[in-house]
PDB file of C-alpha atoms in Angstrom:
ATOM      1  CA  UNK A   1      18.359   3.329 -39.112  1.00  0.00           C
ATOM      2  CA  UNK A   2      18.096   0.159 -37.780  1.00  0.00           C
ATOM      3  CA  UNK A   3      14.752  -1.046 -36.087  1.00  0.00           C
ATOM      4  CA  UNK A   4      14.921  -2.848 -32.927  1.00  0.00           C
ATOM      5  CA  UNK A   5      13.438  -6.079 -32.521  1.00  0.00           C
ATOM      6  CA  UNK A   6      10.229  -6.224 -30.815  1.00  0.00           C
ATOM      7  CA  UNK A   7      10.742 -10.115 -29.065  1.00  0.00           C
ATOM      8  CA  UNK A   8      12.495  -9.630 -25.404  1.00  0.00           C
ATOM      9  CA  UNK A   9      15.429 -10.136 -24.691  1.00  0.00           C
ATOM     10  CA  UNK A  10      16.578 -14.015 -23.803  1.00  0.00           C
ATOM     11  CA  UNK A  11      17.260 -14.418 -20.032  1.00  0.00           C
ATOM     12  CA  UNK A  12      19.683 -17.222 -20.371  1.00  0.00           C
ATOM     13  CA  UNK A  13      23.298 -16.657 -18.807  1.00  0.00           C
ATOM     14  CA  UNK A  14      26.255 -18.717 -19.293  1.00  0.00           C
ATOM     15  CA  UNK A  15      26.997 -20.791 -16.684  1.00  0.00           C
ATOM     16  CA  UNK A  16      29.838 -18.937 -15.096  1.00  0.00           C
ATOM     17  CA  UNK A  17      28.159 -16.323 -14.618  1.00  0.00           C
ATOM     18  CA  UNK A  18      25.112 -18.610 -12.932  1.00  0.00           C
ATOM     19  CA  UNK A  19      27.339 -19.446 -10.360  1.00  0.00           C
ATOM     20  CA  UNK A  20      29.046 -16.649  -9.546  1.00  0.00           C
ATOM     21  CA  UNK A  21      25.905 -14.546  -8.783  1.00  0.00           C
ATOM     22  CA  UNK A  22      25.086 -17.713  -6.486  1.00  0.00           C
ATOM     23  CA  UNK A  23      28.382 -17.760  -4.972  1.00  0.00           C
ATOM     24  CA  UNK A  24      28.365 -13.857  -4.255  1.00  0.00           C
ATOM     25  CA  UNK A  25      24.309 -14.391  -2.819  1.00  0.00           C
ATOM     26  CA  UNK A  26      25.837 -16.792  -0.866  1.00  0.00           C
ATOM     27  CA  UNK A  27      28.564 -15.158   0.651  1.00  0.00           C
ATOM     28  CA  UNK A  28      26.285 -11.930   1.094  1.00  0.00           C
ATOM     29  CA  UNK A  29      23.730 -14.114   3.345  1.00  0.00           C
ATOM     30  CA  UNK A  30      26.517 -15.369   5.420  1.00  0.00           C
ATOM     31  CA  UNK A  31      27.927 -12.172   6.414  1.00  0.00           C
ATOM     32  CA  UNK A  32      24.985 -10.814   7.179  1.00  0.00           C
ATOM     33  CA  UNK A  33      23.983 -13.856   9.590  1.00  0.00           C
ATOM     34  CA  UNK A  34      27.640 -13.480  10.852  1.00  0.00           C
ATOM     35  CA  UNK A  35      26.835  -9.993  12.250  1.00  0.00           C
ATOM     36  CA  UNK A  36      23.671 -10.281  13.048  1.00  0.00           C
ATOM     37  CA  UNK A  37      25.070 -12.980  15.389  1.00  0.00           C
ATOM     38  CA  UNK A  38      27.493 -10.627  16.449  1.00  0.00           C
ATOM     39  CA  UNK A  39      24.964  -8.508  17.570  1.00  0.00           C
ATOM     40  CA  UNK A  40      22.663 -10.428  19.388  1.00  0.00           C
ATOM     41  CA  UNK A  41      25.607 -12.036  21.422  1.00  0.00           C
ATOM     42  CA  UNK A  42      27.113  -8.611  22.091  1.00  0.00           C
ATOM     43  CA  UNK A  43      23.856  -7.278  23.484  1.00  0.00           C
ATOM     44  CA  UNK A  44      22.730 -10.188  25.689  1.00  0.00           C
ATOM     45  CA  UNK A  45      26.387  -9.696  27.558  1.00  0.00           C
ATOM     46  CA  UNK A  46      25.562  -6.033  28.057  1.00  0.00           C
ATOM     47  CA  UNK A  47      23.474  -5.605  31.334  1.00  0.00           C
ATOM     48  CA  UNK A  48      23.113  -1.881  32.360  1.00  0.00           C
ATOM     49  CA  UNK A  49      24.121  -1.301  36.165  1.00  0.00           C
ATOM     50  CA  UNK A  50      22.592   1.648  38.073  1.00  0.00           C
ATOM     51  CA  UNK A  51      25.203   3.529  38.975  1.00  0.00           C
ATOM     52  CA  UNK A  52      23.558   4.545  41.978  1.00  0.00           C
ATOM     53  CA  UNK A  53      23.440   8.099  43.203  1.00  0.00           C
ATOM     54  CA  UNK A  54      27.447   9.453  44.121  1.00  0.00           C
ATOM     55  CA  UNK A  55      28.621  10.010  47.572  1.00  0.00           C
ATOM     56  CA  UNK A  56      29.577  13.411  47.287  1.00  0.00           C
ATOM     57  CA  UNK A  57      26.109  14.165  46.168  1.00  0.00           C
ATOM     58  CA  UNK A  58      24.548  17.567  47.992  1.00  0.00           C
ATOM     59  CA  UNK A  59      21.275  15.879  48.958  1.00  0.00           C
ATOM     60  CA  UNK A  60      21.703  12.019  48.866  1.00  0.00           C
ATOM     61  CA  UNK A  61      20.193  11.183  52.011  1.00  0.00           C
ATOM     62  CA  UNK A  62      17.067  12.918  50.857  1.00  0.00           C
ATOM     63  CA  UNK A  63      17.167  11.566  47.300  1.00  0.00           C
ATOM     64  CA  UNK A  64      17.663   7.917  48.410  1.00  0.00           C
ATOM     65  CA  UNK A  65      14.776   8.733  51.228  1.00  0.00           C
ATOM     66  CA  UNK A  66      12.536   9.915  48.038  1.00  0.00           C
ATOM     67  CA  UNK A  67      14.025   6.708  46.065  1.00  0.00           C
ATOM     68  CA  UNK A  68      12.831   4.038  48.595  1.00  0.00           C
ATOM     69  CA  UNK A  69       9.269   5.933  48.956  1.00  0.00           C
ATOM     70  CA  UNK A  70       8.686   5.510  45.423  1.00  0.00           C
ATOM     71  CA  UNK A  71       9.609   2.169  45.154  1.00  0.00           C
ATOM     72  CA  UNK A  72       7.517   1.183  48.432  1.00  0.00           C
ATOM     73  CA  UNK A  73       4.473   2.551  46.600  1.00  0.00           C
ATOM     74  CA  UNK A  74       5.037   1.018  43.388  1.00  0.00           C
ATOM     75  CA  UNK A  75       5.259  -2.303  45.466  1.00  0.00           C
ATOM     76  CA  UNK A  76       1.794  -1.755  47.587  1.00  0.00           C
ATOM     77  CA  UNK A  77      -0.140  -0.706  44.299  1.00  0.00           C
ATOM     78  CA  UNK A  78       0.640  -4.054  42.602  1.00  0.00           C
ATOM     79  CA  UNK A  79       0.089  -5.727  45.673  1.00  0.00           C
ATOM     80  CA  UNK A  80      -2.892  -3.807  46.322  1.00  0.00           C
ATOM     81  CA  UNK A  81      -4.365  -4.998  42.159  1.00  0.00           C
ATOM     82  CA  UNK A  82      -2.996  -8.432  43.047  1.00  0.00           C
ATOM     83  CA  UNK A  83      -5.424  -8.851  45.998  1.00  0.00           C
ATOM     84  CA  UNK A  84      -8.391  -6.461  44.205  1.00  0.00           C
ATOM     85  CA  UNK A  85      -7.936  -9.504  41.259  1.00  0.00           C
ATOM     86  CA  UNK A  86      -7.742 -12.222  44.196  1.00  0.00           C
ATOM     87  CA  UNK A  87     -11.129 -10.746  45.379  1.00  0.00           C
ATOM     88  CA  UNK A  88     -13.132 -10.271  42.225  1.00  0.00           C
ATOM     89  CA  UNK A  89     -12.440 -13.813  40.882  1.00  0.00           C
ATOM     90  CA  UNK A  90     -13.674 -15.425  44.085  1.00  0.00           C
ATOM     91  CA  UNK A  91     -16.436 -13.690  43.858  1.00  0.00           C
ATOM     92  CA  UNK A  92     -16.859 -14.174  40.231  1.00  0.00           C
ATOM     93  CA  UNK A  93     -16.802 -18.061  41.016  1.00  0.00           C
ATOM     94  CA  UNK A  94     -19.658 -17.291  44.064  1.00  0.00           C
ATOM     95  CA  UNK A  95     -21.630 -15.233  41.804  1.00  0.00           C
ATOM     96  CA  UNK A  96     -21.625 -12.826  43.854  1.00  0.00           C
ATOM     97  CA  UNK A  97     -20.651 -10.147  41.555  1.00  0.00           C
ATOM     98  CA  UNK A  98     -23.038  -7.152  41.535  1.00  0.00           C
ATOM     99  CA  UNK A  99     -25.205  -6.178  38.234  1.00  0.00           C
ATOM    100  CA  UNK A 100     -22.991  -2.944  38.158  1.00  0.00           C
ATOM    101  CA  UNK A 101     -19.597  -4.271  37.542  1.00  0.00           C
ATOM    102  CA  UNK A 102     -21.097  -6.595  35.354  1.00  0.00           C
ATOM    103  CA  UNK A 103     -23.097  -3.654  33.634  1.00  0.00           C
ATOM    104  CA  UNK A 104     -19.128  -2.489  33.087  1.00  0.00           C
ATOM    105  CA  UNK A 105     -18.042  -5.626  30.782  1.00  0.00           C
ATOM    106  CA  UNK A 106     -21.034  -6.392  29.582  1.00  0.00           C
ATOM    107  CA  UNK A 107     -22.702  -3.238  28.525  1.00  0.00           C
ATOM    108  CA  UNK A 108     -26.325  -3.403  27.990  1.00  0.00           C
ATOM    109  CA  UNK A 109     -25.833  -6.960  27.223  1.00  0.00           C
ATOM    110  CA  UNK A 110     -27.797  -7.771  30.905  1.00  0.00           C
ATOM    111  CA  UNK A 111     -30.589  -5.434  30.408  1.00  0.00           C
ATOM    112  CA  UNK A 112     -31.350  -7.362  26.797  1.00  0.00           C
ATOM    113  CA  UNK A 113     -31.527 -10.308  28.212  1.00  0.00           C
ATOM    114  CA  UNK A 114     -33.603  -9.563  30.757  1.00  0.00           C
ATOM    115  CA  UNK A 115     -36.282  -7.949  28.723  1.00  0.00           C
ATOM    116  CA  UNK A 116     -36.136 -11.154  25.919  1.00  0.00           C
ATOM    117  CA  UNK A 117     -35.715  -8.487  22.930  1.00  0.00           C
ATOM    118  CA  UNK A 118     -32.529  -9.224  20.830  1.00  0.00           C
ATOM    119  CA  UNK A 119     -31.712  -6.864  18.270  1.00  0.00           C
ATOM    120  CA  UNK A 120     -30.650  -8.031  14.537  1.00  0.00           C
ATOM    121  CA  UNK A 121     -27.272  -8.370  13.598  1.00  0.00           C
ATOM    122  CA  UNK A 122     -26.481  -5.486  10.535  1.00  0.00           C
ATOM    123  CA  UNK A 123     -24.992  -6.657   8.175  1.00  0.00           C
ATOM    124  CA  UNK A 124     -23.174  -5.179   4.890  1.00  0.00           C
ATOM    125  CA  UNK A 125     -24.112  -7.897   2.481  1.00  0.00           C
ATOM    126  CA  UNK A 126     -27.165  -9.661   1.598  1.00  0.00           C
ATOM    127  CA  UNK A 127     -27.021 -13.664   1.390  1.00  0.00           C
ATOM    128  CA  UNK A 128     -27.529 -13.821  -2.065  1.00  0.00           C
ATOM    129  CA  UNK A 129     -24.916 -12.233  -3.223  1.00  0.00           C
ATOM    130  CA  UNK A 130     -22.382 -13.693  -0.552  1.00  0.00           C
ATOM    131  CA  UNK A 131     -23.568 -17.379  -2.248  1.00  0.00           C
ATOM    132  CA  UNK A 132     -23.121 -16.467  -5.493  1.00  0.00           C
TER     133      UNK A 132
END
């Protein structure tokens, strides 16, 4: 019986075969790029239309009615946060906020600085060892 060799095997490769592997990598990364191009020009052409709601529909009048509600609503909330926004950062810049929407961000931040106590930070690590 013949005992194998315990050195590893050499990694050299003759030259033809270097550059076919590089050739073939090559090729490999170019079709890919090739669709993926493809793909990204395929799906920026694509816009989906609503189709609307048909003609012959039992209830359309109702269902467009319904439609326009909705999207009336949708409008006058945003508008509606758009001026609530509008309103707190003017009064942000006043100062005129009141200690309970601040109580809101800030948590119990207020009430420690009022009272001068700060607690210590915790921490999981003592200096020493964080030097060292």
């Amino acid at each position: 019986m013949v005992m194998k060799s315990k050195k590893s095997k050499s990694k050299r490769v003759s030259l033809k075969n270097k550059y076919k592997v590089r050739r073939k990598v090559k090729e490999h990364n170019r079709k890919k790029a090739k669709e993926a191009k493809k793909l990204r020009q395929s799906g920026k052409n694509k816009v989906e239309k609503d189709p609307g709601i048909p003609n012959n529909w039992p209830f359309k009048e109702q269902e467009l009615k319904a439609l326009e509600a909705r999207r009336t609503k949708a409008i006058e909330e945003l508008e509606q946060k758009k001026v609530e926004r509008k309103e707190r950062a003017r009064k942000t810049k006043l100062g005129l906020l009141e200690e309970e929407d601040d109580s809101k961000f800030y948590g119990g931040a207020r009430r420690i600085k009022e009272s001068g106590q700060y607690p210590k930070p915790k921490s999981n690590y003592s200096s020493r060892k964080h030097i060292t």
